[in-house]
Amino acid sequence: MPPPTVPGIVPVVAGERDMRGKSLLIMAFGQSNADVHNAGPRLEAPPLEDPRLVVPDDGHGFRGLMGQAPKGPITGFEPFAPHERRVMSLTAAAGARVLHEMGPEAPARVILRSGAKGGRRLLGLRQGAREVDGLLSTCSGDLSPLFEAFLRVTSEVCDAAMRDGPEVGAIAFLFAHGESERQMVRAEYAARLGGMMDVTADVLAPLGLPMHWHLVQAAGPGAEGAGNAWPNRLALADVATARGDATLAAAGYPWPLEDGVHYSAEGKALLGEALGRSIAAQLSGQPRTLPHPVAAVAEGARLLLDFAGEGPLALDHAPASGRHGFEMARGEVTGVRVDGRRVEVTLAEPASGPEGLSYAWSSWAKGTRLPAIPGAALGGGGLRSAEGVASILLPGRKIYDWVPGFSL
């Protein structure tokens, strides 16, 4: 069955898009973790020196405008390597991984840019007499200048690539958001995000390009926070399931943090590689789906969960809440066992059903989970693919498919 279409979107499907001799635009959007936070320095890794990684020549590098006025027009592109060596780039890590994954089928170049702005909700917010624009809209409900700039720059990059050559053959949007949007209910967040994608598709339809959104489920804070049981984290799966132009590409919790919210340089590298794998698979017509539960039943004090995906799962000894990230709202989880793609969760008492079971979805009174685990997001989990691929940026490290947080 072909993927569902959205007005203005040309779905990227098998055999439809040959990226050889074309440019790929990787455009990030969201909050500071969408490649504007200044964690660094950049890793010393040969793939990041690849001359096929480029940035627009308007003086804003890969981090973009960040809510400021442009310094000048985009007339062409410059090599990424000389820019911002003090800061590690998520989009560069993703681009390097795309080039590695696609090999001889890779695009001729990868254009890197972010349109993100730190600390912004989707909707505008009034703080006393001050009005703070959201990513999507202002307080009055108009399109936010941040969103308008994101759309304008995306179009300008494609126009410049058409003049400069090689032209853009596809756009990969990376969306990382949620830390500032902890209260919006799940259905509203999904609807607002879907609406933002629809506007993007309509405005950029004249480009005639395939566009796909690769979504990052927010990690949640370190131990000084109050958990990551935020509705927006679950809404991303709803959006990805409902649309043909979006993929839940990565769970955010496994990757190292620099502080209680932002990824470190190492975290950006590993998350970026995970996103690059998602982009490459989509462009190749073989989109990847992260493992996620598709069936759950209770048998006495055991909950049996079956997961979609390919290959067996495994438990990792990553920092996590509860038993490898599993918690029961009205009961105690005493053990977790994995057999292939089936997970058995043992409870202290029999349960009438799986309702109330959560994974990598946790809340607690602020400060009660101290001491913090350096570099880790609490509220994470330990369930991932058994097999991983070697990192091209951090020798000895592997990139796994981690199960996104969920709540039954």
PDB file of C-alpha atoms in Angstrom, residues 46-341:
ATOM      1  CA  PRO A  46      37.209  12.827   9.282  1.00  0.00           C
ATOM      2  CA  PRO A  47      33.559  12.444   8.122  1.00  0.00           C
ATOM      3  CA  LEU A  48      32.868  15.972   9.412  1.00  0.00           C
ATOM      4  CA  GLU A  49      35.599  17.324   7.118  1.00  0.00           C
ATOM      5  CA  ASP A  50      33.867  15.963   4.007  1.00  0.00           C
ATOM      6  CA  PRO A  51      33.700  18.805   1.444  1.00  0.00           C
ATOM      7  CA  ARG A  52      30.241  17.594   0.412  1.00  0.00           C
ATOM      8  CA  LEU A  53      28.888  19.032   3.692  1.00  0.00           C
ATOM      9  CA  VAL A  54      28.079  22.695   3.039  1.00  0.00           C
ATOM     10  CA  VAL A  55      26.273  25.653   4.624  1.00  0.00           C
ATOM     11  CA  PRO A  56      24.612  28.734   3.103  1.00  0.00           C
ATOM     12  CA  ASP A  57      26.934  31.714   2.568  1.00  0.00           C
ATOM     13  CA  ASP A  58      24.811  34.319   4.397  1.00  0.00           C
ATOM     14  CA  GLY A  59      27.077  34.382   7.452  1.00  0.00           C
ATOM     15  CA  HIS A  60      24.809  32.327   9.720  1.00  0.00           C
ATOM     16  CA  GLY A  61      26.486  28.954   9.238  1.00  0.00           C
ATOM     17  CA  PHE A  62      24.561  25.840  10.206  1.00  0.00           C
ATOM     18  CA  ARG A  63      22.890  27.355  13.294  1.00  0.00           C
ATOM     19  CA  GLY A  64      20.824  29.801  11.283  1.00  0.00           C
ATOM     20  CA  LEU A  65      19.154  33.060  12.243  1.00  0.00           C
ATOM     21  CA  MET A  66      18.050  32.053  15.771  1.00  0.00           C
ATOM     22  CA  GLY A  67      15.349  34.708  15.645  1.00  0.00           C
ATOM     23  CA  GLN A  68      17.635  37.468  14.372  1.00  0.00           C
ATOM     24  CA  ALA A  69      17.509  39.448  11.136  1.00  0.00           C
ATOM     25  CA  PRO A  70      19.576  37.993   8.285  1.00  0.00           C
ATOM     26  CA  LYS A  71      23.032  39.470   7.720  1.00  0.00           C
ATOM     27  CA  GLY A  72      22.667  39.155   3.976  1.00  0.00           C
ATOM     28  CA  PRO A  73      21.176  37.084   1.166  1.00  0.00           C
ATOM     29  CA  ILE A  74      21.933  33.447   0.417  1.00  0.00           C
ATOM     30  CA  THR A  75      23.794  33.471  -2.890  1.00  0.00           C
ATOM     31  CA  GLY A  76      25.645  30.160  -2.690  1.00  0.00           C
ATOM     32  CA  PHE A  77      27.289  27.713  -0.327  1.00  0.00           C
ATOM     33  CA  GLU A  78      30.518  27.249   1.609  1.00  0.00           C
ATOM     34  CA  PRO A  79      32.227  24.154   3.033  1.00  0.00           C
ATOM     35  CA  PHE A  80      30.943  23.283   6.504  1.00  0.00           C
ATOM     36  CA  ALA A  81      34.342  22.273   7.895  1.00  0.00           C
ATOM     37  CA  PRO A  82      35.767  25.778   8.584  1.00  0.00           C
ATOM     38  CA  HIS A  83      32.623  26.934  10.424  1.00  0.00           C
ATOM     39  CA  GLU A  84      31.982  26.949  14.184  1.00  0.00           C
ATOM     40  CA  ARG A  85      34.644  24.482  15.286  1.00  0.00           C
ATOM     41  CA  ARG A  86      33.771  25.452  18.847  1.00  0.00           C
ATOM     42  CA  VAL A  87      30.302  23.957  18.420  1.00  0.00           C
ATOM     43  CA  MET A  88      29.270  20.414  17.481  1.00  0.00           C
ATOM     44  CA  SER A  89      26.568  20.191  14.816  1.00  0.00           C
ATOM     45  CA  LEU A  90      23.658  17.747  14.909  1.00  0.00           C
ATOM     46  CA  THR A  91      22.842  18.336  11.238  1.00  0.00           C
ATOM     47  CA  ALA A  92      26.467  17.774  10.201  1.00  0.00           C
ATOM     48  CA  ALA A  93      26.503  14.445  12.033  1.00  0.00           C
ATOM     49  CA  ALA A  94      23.268  13.519  10.261  1.00  0.00           C
ATOM     50  CA  GLY A  95      24.638  14.602   6.895  1.00  0.00           C
ATOM     51  CA  ALA A  96      27.875  12.686   7.361  1.00  0.00           C
ATOM     52  CA  ARG A  97      25.894   9.563   8.212  1.00  0.00           C
ATOM     53  CA  VAL A  98      23.685   9.986   5.119  1.00  0.00           C
ATOM     54  CA  LEU A  99      26.772  10.124   2.900  1.00  0.00           C
ATOM     55  CA  HIS A 100      28.178   7.033   4.628  1.00  0.00           C
ATOM     56  CA  GLU A 101      24.944   5.032   4.457  1.00  0.00           C
ATOM     57  CA  MET A 102      24.110   5.801   0.840  1.00  0.00           C
ATOM     58  CA  GLY A 103      27.605   5.308  -0.554  1.00  0.00           C
ATOM     59  CA  PRO A 104      27.615   5.569  -4.361  1.00  0.00           C
ATOM     60  CA  GLU A 105      23.909   6.496  -4.284  1.00  0.00           C
ATOM     61  CA  ALA A 106      24.568   9.479  -1.982  1.00  0.00           C
ATOM     62  CA  PRO A 107      23.670  13.052  -2.916  1.00  0.00           C
ATOM     63  CA  ALA A 108      26.380  15.210  -4.457  1.00  0.00           C
ATOM     64  CA  ARG A 109      26.276  17.464  -1.405  1.00  0.00           C
ATOM     65  CA  VAL A 110      24.344  17.960   1.828  1.00  0.00           C
ATOM     66  CA  ILE A 111      23.251  21.476   2.781  1.00  0.00           C
ATOM     67  CA  LEU A 112      23.036  22.026   6.554  1.00  0.00           C
ATOM     68  CA  ARG A 113      20.843  24.602   8.267  1.00  0.00           C
ATOM     69  CA  SER A 114      18.684  25.172  11.347  1.00  0.00           C
ATOM     70  CA  GLY A 115      15.694  27.446  11.733  1.00  0.00           C
ATOM     71  CA  ALA A 116      15.290  26.700  15.440  1.00  0.00           C
ATOM     72  CA  LYS A 117      15.007  29.032  18.411  1.00  0.00           C
ATOM     73  CA  GLY A 118      15.648  27.905  21.965  1.00  0.00           C
ATOM     74  CA  GLY A 119      12.975  27.840  24.652  1.00  0.00           C
ATOM     75  CA  ARG A 120       9.920  28.367  22.443  1.00  0.00           C
ATOM     76  CA  ARG A 121       6.540  26.685  22.685  1.00  0.00           C
ATOM     77  CA  LEU A 122       4.497  25.980  19.586  1.00  0.00           C
ATOM     78  CA  LEU A 123       2.067  28.826  20.332  1.00  0.00           C
ATOM     79  CA  GLY A 124       2.728  32.389  21.380  1.00  0.00           C
ATOM     80  CA  LEU A 125       2.756  33.098  25.116  1.00  0.00           C
ATOM     81  CA  ARG A 126       1.941  36.213  27.112  1.00  0.00           C
ATOM     82  CA  GLN A 127       4.220  36.771  30.089  1.00  0.00           C
ATOM     83  CA  GLY A 128       2.769  39.805  31.812  1.00  0.00           C
ATOM     84  CA  ALA A 129       3.010  42.684  29.362  1.00  0.00           C
ATOM     85  CA  ARG A 130       5.481  40.756  27.202  1.00  0.00           C
ATOM     86  CA  GLU A 131       4.451  38.671  24.209  1.00  0.00           C
ATOM     87  CA  VAL A 132       6.708  35.753  23.275  1.00  0.00           C
ATOM     88  CA  ASP A 133       6.262  34.324  19.801  1.00  0.00           C
ATOM     89  CA  GLY A 134       5.941  30.565  19.510  1.00  0.00           C
ATOM     90  CA  LEU A 135       7.500  28.411  16.842  1.00  0.00           C
ATOM     91  CA  LEU A 136       4.203  28.216  14.977  1.00  0.00           C
ATOM     92  CA  SER A 137       2.142  31.256  15.957  1.00  0.00           C
ATOM     93  CA  THR A 138       2.114  34.580  17.751  1.00  0.00           C
ATOM     94  CA  CYS A 139      -0.105  35.402  20.722  1.00  0.00           C
ATOM     95  CA  SER A 140      -2.698  36.773  18.291  1.00  0.00           C
ATOM     96  CA  GLY A 141      -2.743  33.545  16.283  1.00  0.00           C
ATOM     97  CA  ASP A 142      -0.827  34.777  13.241  1.00  0.00           C
ATOM     98  CA  LEU A 143       2.035  32.758  11.817  1.00  0.00           C
ATOM     99  CA  SER A 144       5.108  33.310  13.944  1.00  0.00           C
ATOM    100  CA  PRO A 145       8.026  35.279  12.458  1.00  0.00           C
ATOM    101  CA  LEU A 146      10.161  32.280  13.452  1.00  0.00           C
ATOM    102  CA  PHE A 147       8.043  29.950  11.323  1.00  0.00           C
ATOM    103  CA  GLU A 148       7.901  32.422   8.449  1.00  0.00           C
ATOM    104  CA  ALA A 149      11.700  32.729   8.533  1.00  0.00           C
ATOM    105  CA  PHE A 150      12.032  28.931   8.568  1.00  0.00           C
ATOM    106  CA  LEU A 151       9.865  28.685   5.448  1.00  0.00           C
ATOM    107  CA  ARG A 152      11.563  31.618   3.736  1.00  0.00           C
ATOM    108  CA  VAL A 153      15.092  30.321   4.342  1.00  0.00           C
ATOM    109  CA  THR A 154      14.130  26.834   3.166  1.00  0.00           C
ATOM    110  CA  SER A 155      12.877  28.330  -0.091  1.00  0.00           C
ATOM    111  CA  GLU A 156      15.907  30.631  -0.439  1.00  0.00           C
ATOM    112  CA  VAL A 157      18.305  27.726   0.028  1.00  0.00           C
ATOM    113  CA  CYS A 158      16.548  25.758  -2.702  1.00  0.00           C
ATOM    114  CA  ASP A 159      16.570  28.766  -5.043  1.00  0.00           C
ATOM    115  CA  ALA A 160      20.289  29.343  -4.415  1.00  0.00           C
ATOM    116  CA  ALA A 161      21.045  25.676  -5.032  1.00  0.00           C
ATOM    117  CA  MET A 162      19.142  25.852  -8.324  1.00  0.00           C
ATOM    118  CA  ARG A 163      21.354  28.769  -9.430  1.00  0.00           C
ATOM    119  CA  ASP A 164      24.567  27.404  -7.908  1.00  0.00           C
ATOM    120  CA  GLY A 165      24.105  23.707  -8.694  1.00  0.00           C
ATOM    121  CA  PRO A 166      23.579  20.941  -7.945  1.00  0.00           C
ATOM    122  CA  GLU A 167      19.913  21.611  -7.289  1.00  0.00           C
ATOM    123  CA  VAL A 168      18.090  20.288  -4.225  1.00  0.00           C
ATOM    124  CA  GLY A 169      16.520  16.893  -4.842  1.00  0.00           C
ATOM    125  CA  ALA A 170      14.850  16.385  -1.446  1.00  0.00           C
ATOM    126  CA  ILE A 171      14.383  18.097   1.914  1.00  0.00           C
ATOM    127  CA  ALA A 172      14.781  16.329   5.254  1.00  0.00           C
ATOM    128  CA  PHE A 173      13.313  18.268   8.179  1.00  0.00           C
ATOM    129  CA  LEU A 174      14.654  17.396  11.639  1.00  0.00           C
ATOM    130  CA  PHE A 175      12.217  18.349  14.395  1.00  0.00           C
ATOM    131  CA  ALA A 176      13.398  18.452  18.017  1.00  0.00           C
ATOM    132  CA  HIS A 177      10.993  20.081  20.483  1.00  0.00           C
ATOM    133  CA  GLY A 178       9.037  19.495  23.664  1.00  0.00           C
ATOM    134  CA  GLU A 179      11.060  20.647  26.657  1.00  0.00           C
ATOM    135  CA  SER A 180       9.141  23.953  26.746  1.00  0.00           C
ATOM    136  CA  GLU A 181       5.787  22.358  25.922  1.00  0.00           C
ATOM    137  CA  ARG A 182       5.226  20.019  28.865  1.00  0.00           C
ATOM    138  CA  GLN A 183       1.528  20.702  29.502  1.00  0.00           C
ATOM    139  CA  MET A 184      -0.221  20.828  26.109  1.00  0.00           C
ATOM    140  CA  VAL A 185      -2.485  17.791  25.844  1.00  0.00           C
ATOM    141  CA  ARG A 186      -1.513  14.987  23.491  1.00  0.00           C
ATOM    142  CA  ALA A 187      -4.277  15.428  20.913  1.00  0.00           C
ATOM    143  CA  GLU A 188      -3.780  19.184  20.658  1.00  0.00           C
ATOM    144  CA  TYR A 189      -0.012  18.873  20.271  1.00  0.00           C
ATOM    145  CA  ALA A 190      -0.468  16.295  17.508  1.00  0.00           C
ATOM    146  CA  ALA A 191      -3.016  18.513  15.756  1.00  0.00           C
ATOM    147  CA  ARG A 192      -0.868  21.645  16.044  1.00  0.00           C
ATOM    148  CA  LEU A 193       2.248  19.864  14.810  1.00  0.00           C
ATOM    149  CA  GLY A 194       0.320  18.279  11.961  1.00  0.00           C
ATOM    150  CA  GLY A 195      -1.062  21.686  11.056  1.00  0.00           C
ATOM    151  CA  MET A 196       2.455  23.118  10.986  1.00  0.00           C
ATOM    152  CA  MET A 197       3.494  20.361   8.605  1.00  0.00           C
ATOM    153  CA  ASP A 198       0.476  21.063   6.387  1.00  0.00           C
ATOM    154  CA  VAL A 199       1.338  24.766   6.163  1.00  0.00           C
ATOM    155  CA  THR A 200       4.936  23.859   5.337  1.00  0.00           C
ATOM    156  CA  ALA A 201       3.750  21.539   2.573  1.00  0.00           C
ATOM    157  CA  ASP A 202       1.419  24.163   1.108  1.00  0.00           C
ATOM    158  CA  VAL A 203       3.891  27.064   1.226  1.00  0.00           C
ATOM    159  CA  LEU A 204       6.773  25.039  -0.210  1.00  0.00           C
ATOM    160  CA  ALA A 205       4.670  23.129  -2.766  1.00  0.00           C
ATOM    161  CA  PRO A 206       5.922  25.333  -5.654  1.00  0.00           C
ATOM    162  CA  LEU A 207       9.386  23.848  -5.121  1.00  0.00           C
ATOM    163  CA  GLY A 208       8.026  20.502  -6.294  1.00  0.00           C
ATOM    164  CA  LEU A 209      10.331  18.630  -3.927  1.00  0.00           C
ATOM    165  CA  PRO A 210       9.796  15.579  -1.715  1.00  0.00           C
ATOM    166  CA  MET A 211       9.899  16.588   1.942  1.00  0.00           C
ATOM    167  CA  HIS A 212       9.960  14.379   5.011  1.00  0.00           C
ATOM    168  CA  TRP A 213       9.942  15.131   8.744  1.00  0.00           C
ATOM    169  CA  HIS A 214      12.216  13.111  11.031  1.00  0.00           C
ATOM    170  CA  LEU A 215      10.959  13.564  14.599  1.00  0.00           C
ATOM    171  CA  VAL A 216      12.984  13.314  17.819  1.00  0.00           C
ATOM    172  CA  GLN A 217      11.121  12.338  20.982  1.00  0.00           C
ATOM    173  CA  ALA A 218      12.432  14.675  23.703  1.00  0.00           C
ATOM    174  CA  ALA A 219      14.668  13.042  26.296  1.00  0.00           C
ATOM    175  CA  GLY A 220      13.388  14.799  29.371  1.00  0.00           C
ATOM    176  CA  PRO A 221      15.479  16.467  32.053  1.00  0.00           C
ATOM    177  CA  GLY A 222      18.189  15.202  34.321  1.00  0.00           C
ATOM    178  CA  ALA A 223      17.495  14.342  37.932  1.00  0.00           C
ATOM    179  CA  GLU A 224      16.963  17.973  38.925  1.00  0.00           C
ATOM    180  CA  GLY A 225      13.742  18.033  36.893  1.00  0.00           C
ATOM    181  CA  ALA A 226      10.354  16.472  37.555  1.00  0.00           C
ATOM    182  CA  GLY A 227      10.346  13.737  34.944  1.00  0.00           C
ATOM    183  CA  ASN A 228       9.428  13.384  31.298  1.00  0.00           C
ATOM    184  CA  ALA A 229       5.766  12.314  31.388  1.00  0.00           C
ATOM    185  CA  TRP A 230       4.916  15.012  28.859  1.00  0.00           C
ATOM    186  CA  PRO A 231       2.009  14.476  26.448  1.00  0.00           C
ATOM    187  CA  ASN A 232       4.005  15.864  23.515  1.00  0.00           C
ATOM    188  CA  ARG A 233       6.401  12.912  23.714  1.00  0.00           C
ATOM    189  CA  LEU A 234       3.555  10.494  22.985  1.00  0.00           C
ATOM    190  CA  ALA A 235       1.982  12.778  20.377  1.00  0.00           C
ATOM    191  CA  LEU A 236       4.941  12.353  18.027  1.00  0.00           C
ATOM    192  CA  ALA A 237       4.084   8.694  17.478  1.00  0.00           C
ATOM    193  CA  ASP A 238       0.495   9.714  16.694  1.00  0.00           C
ATOM    194  CA  VAL A 239       1.699  12.194  14.074  1.00  0.00           C
ATOM    195  CA  ALA A 240       4.111   9.724  12.489  1.00  0.00           C
ATOM    196  CA  THR A 241       1.437   7.013  12.349  1.00  0.00           C
ATOM    197  CA  ALA A 242      -1.151   9.296  10.770  1.00  0.00           C
ATOM    198  CA  ARG A 243       1.028  10.868   8.084  1.00  0.00           C
ATOM    199  CA  GLY A 244       3.050   9.734   5.113  1.00  0.00           C
ATOM    200  CA  ASP A 245       5.538  12.583   5.440  1.00  0.00           C
ATOM    201  CA  ALA A 246       6.752  11.988   9.010  1.00  0.00           C
ATOM    202  CA  THR A 247       8.785   9.379  10.879  1.00  0.00           C
ATOM    203  CA  LEU A 248       9.459   9.030  14.592  1.00  0.00           C
ATOM    204  CA  ALA A 249      13.171   8.745  13.906  1.00  0.00           C
ATOM    205  CA  ALA A 250      14.823   8.708  17.329  1.00  0.00           C
ATOM    206  CA  ALA A 251      14.159   8.444  21.036  1.00  0.00           C
ATOM    207  CA  GLY A 252      16.050  11.247  22.723  1.00  0.00           C
ATOM    208  CA  TYR A 253      16.833   9.698  26.113  1.00  0.00           C
ATOM    209  CA  PRO A 254      19.874   7.468  25.292  1.00  0.00           C
ATOM    210  CA  TRP A 255      22.184  10.233  24.113  1.00  0.00           C
ATOM    211  CA  PRO A 256      24.498  12.068  26.569  1.00  0.00           C
ATOM    212  CA  LEU A 257      23.417  15.446  27.933  1.00  0.00           C
ATOM    213  CA  GLU A 258      25.681  18.392  28.707  1.00  0.00           C
ATOM    214  CA  ASP A 259      23.312  19.706  31.369  1.00  0.00           C
ATOM    215  CA  GLY A 260      19.789  18.886  32.451  1.00  0.00           C
ATOM    216  CA  VAL A 261      18.284  19.456  28.997  1.00  0.00           C
ATOM    217  CA  HIS A 262      20.837  19.959  26.204  1.00  0.00           C
ATOM    218  CA  TYR A 263      22.835  17.320  24.399  1.00  0.00           C
ATOM    219  CA  SER A 264      26.593  17.312  24.751  1.00  0.00           C
ATOM    220  CA  ALA A 265      28.882  17.292  21.716  1.00  0.00           C
ATOM    221  CA  GLU A 266      28.978  13.506  21.988  1.00  0.00           C
ATOM    222  CA  GLY A 267      25.203  13.346  22.322  1.00  0.00           C
ATOM    223  CA  LYS A 268      24.736  15.510  19.231  1.00  0.00           C
ATOM    224  CA  ALA A 269      27.065  13.251  17.273  1.00  0.00           C
ATOM    225  CA  LEU A 270      25.301  10.016  18.207  1.00  0.00           C
ATOM    226  CA  LEU A 271      21.779  11.407  17.849  1.00  0.00           C
ATOM    227  CA  GLY A 272      22.773  13.006  14.559  1.00  0.00           C
ATOM    228  CA  GLU A 273      24.010   9.678  13.248  1.00  0.00           C
ATOM    229  CA  ALA A 274      20.741   8.023  14.267  1.00  0.00           C
ATOM    230  CA  LEU A 275      18.836  10.710  12.359  1.00  0.00           C
ATOM    231  CA  GLY A 276      21.141  10.315   9.380  1.00  0.00           C
ATOM    232  CA  ARG A 277      20.292   6.625   9.241  1.00  0.00           C
ATOM    233  CA  SER A 278      16.593   7.526   9.192  1.00  0.00           C
ATOM    234  CA  ILE A 279      17.101  10.049   6.391  1.00  0.00           C
ATOM    235  CA  ALA A 280      19.177   7.669   4.283  1.00  0.00           C
ATOM    236  CA  ALA A 281      16.629   4.885   4.658  1.00  0.00           C
ATOM    237  CA  GLN A 282      13.785   7.198   3.659  1.00  0.00           C
ATOM    238  CA  LEU A 283      15.637   8.499   0.616  1.00  0.00           C
ATOM    239  CA  SER A 284      16.436   4.937  -0.419  1.00  0.00           C
ATOM    240  CA  GLY A 285      12.760   3.994  -0.345  1.00  0.00           C
ATOM    241  CA  GLN A 286      13.197   1.665   2.638  1.00  0.00           C
ATOM    242  CA  PRO A 287      11.967   3.729   5.619  1.00  0.00           C
ATOM    243  CA  ARG A 288      12.880   2.421   9.044  1.00  0.00           C
ATOM    244  CA  THR A 289      10.469   2.134  11.964  1.00  0.00           C
ATOM    245  CA  LEU A 290      11.695   2.146  15.539  1.00  0.00           C
ATOM    246  CA  PRO A 291      10.565  -0.836  17.627  1.00  0.00           C
ATOM    247  CA  HIS A 292       7.278  -0.100  19.388  1.00  0.00           C
ATOM    248  CA  PRO A 293       4.589  -2.176  21.128  1.00  0.00           C
ATOM    249  CA  VAL A 294       1.765  -3.464  18.947  1.00  0.00           C
ATOM    250  CA  ALA A 295       0.109  -5.901  21.373  1.00  0.00           C
ATOM    251  CA  ALA A 296      -0.018  -6.245  25.165  1.00  0.00           C
ATOM    252  CA  VAL A 297      -1.867  -8.739  27.374  1.00  0.00           C
ATOM    253  CA  ALA A 298      -1.908  -9.594  31.063  1.00  0.00           C
ATOM    254  CA  GLU A 299      -1.457 -13.147  32.327  1.00  0.00           C
ATOM    255  CA  GLY A 300      -1.690 -13.018  36.089  1.00  0.00           C
ATOM    256  CA  ALA A 301       1.309 -11.084  37.349  1.00  0.00           C
ATOM    257  CA  ARG A 302       2.923 -11.051  33.908  1.00  0.00           C
ATOM    258  CA  LEU A 303       2.459  -8.516  31.127  1.00  0.00           C
ATOM    259  CA  LEU A 304       3.435  -9.752  27.666  1.00  0.00           C
ATOM    260  CA  LEU A 305       4.280  -7.135  25.047  1.00  0.00           C
ATOM    261  CA  ASP A 306       4.962  -7.801  21.368  1.00  0.00           C
ATOM    262  CA  PHE A 307       6.980  -5.240  19.412  1.00  0.00           C
ATOM    263  CA  ALA A 308       6.947  -4.294  15.736  1.00  0.00           C
ATOM    264  CA  GLY A 309      10.158  -4.098  13.787  1.00  0.00           C
ATOM    265  CA  GLU A 310      12.948  -6.340  12.607  1.00  0.00           C
ATOM    266  CA  GLY A 311      15.495  -8.277  14.630  1.00  0.00           C
ATOM    267  CA  PRO A 312      15.572  -9.105  18.341  1.00  0.00           C
ATOM    268  CA  LEU A 313      15.497  -6.640  21.212  1.00  0.00           C
ATOM    269  CA  ALA A 314      17.878  -6.454  24.159  1.00  0.00           C
ATOM    270  CA  LEU A 315      18.127  -4.810  27.571  1.00  0.00           C
ATOM    271  CA  ASP A 316      20.878  -2.262  27.980  1.00  0.00           C
ATOM    272  CA  HIS A 317      22.214  -1.178  31.347  1.00  0.00           C
ATOM    273  CA  ALA A 318      21.578   2.471  30.544  1.00  0.00           C
ATOM    274  CA  PRO A 319      20.478   4.838  33.343  1.00  0.00           C
ATOM    275  CA  ALA A 320      16.719   4.470  33.634  1.00  0.00           C
ATOM    276  CA  SER A 321      13.784   4.809  35.975  1.00  0.00           C
ATOM    277  CA  GLY A 322      12.109   1.722  37.376  1.00  0.00           C
ATOM    278  CA  ARG A 323      13.073  -1.642  35.936  1.00  0.00           C
ATOM    279  CA  HIS A 324      14.917  -0.768  32.714  1.00  0.00           C
ATOM    280  CA  GLY A 325      12.447   2.101  32.289  1.00  0.00           C
ATOM    281  CA  PHE A 326       9.250   0.111  32.949  1.00  0.00           C
ATOM    282  CA  GLU A 327       6.844   1.341  35.619  1.00  0.00           C
ATOM    283  CA  MET A 328       3.261   0.471  36.568  1.00  0.00           C
ATOM    284  CA  ALA A 329       0.894   3.200  37.706  1.00  0.00           C
ATOM    285  CA  ARG A 330      -0.915   0.937  40.181  1.00  0.00           C
ATOM    286  CA  GLY A 331       1.640  -1.665  41.064  1.00  0.00           C
ATOM    287  CA  GLU A 332       5.298  -2.546  41.217  1.00  0.00           C
ATOM    288  CA  VAL A 333       7.431  -3.885  38.378  1.00  0.00           C
ATOM    289  CA  THR A 334       9.727  -6.575  39.753  1.00  0.00           C
ATOM    290  CA  GLY A 335      11.424  -7.813  36.601  1.00  0.00           C
ATOM    291  CA  VAL A 336      11.806  -7.501  32.840  1.00  0.00           C
ATOM    292  CA  ARG A 337      12.818 -10.239  30.417  1.00  0.00           C
ATOM    293  CA  VAL A 338      13.295 -10.096  26.641  1.00  0.00           C
ATOM    294  CA  ASP A 339      12.877 -12.965  24.192  1.00  0.00           C
ATOM    295  CA  GLY A 340      13.275 -11.874  20.585  1.00  0.00           C
ATOM    296  CA  ARG A 341      10.678  -9.158  20.055  1.00  0.00           C
TER     297      ARG A 341
END
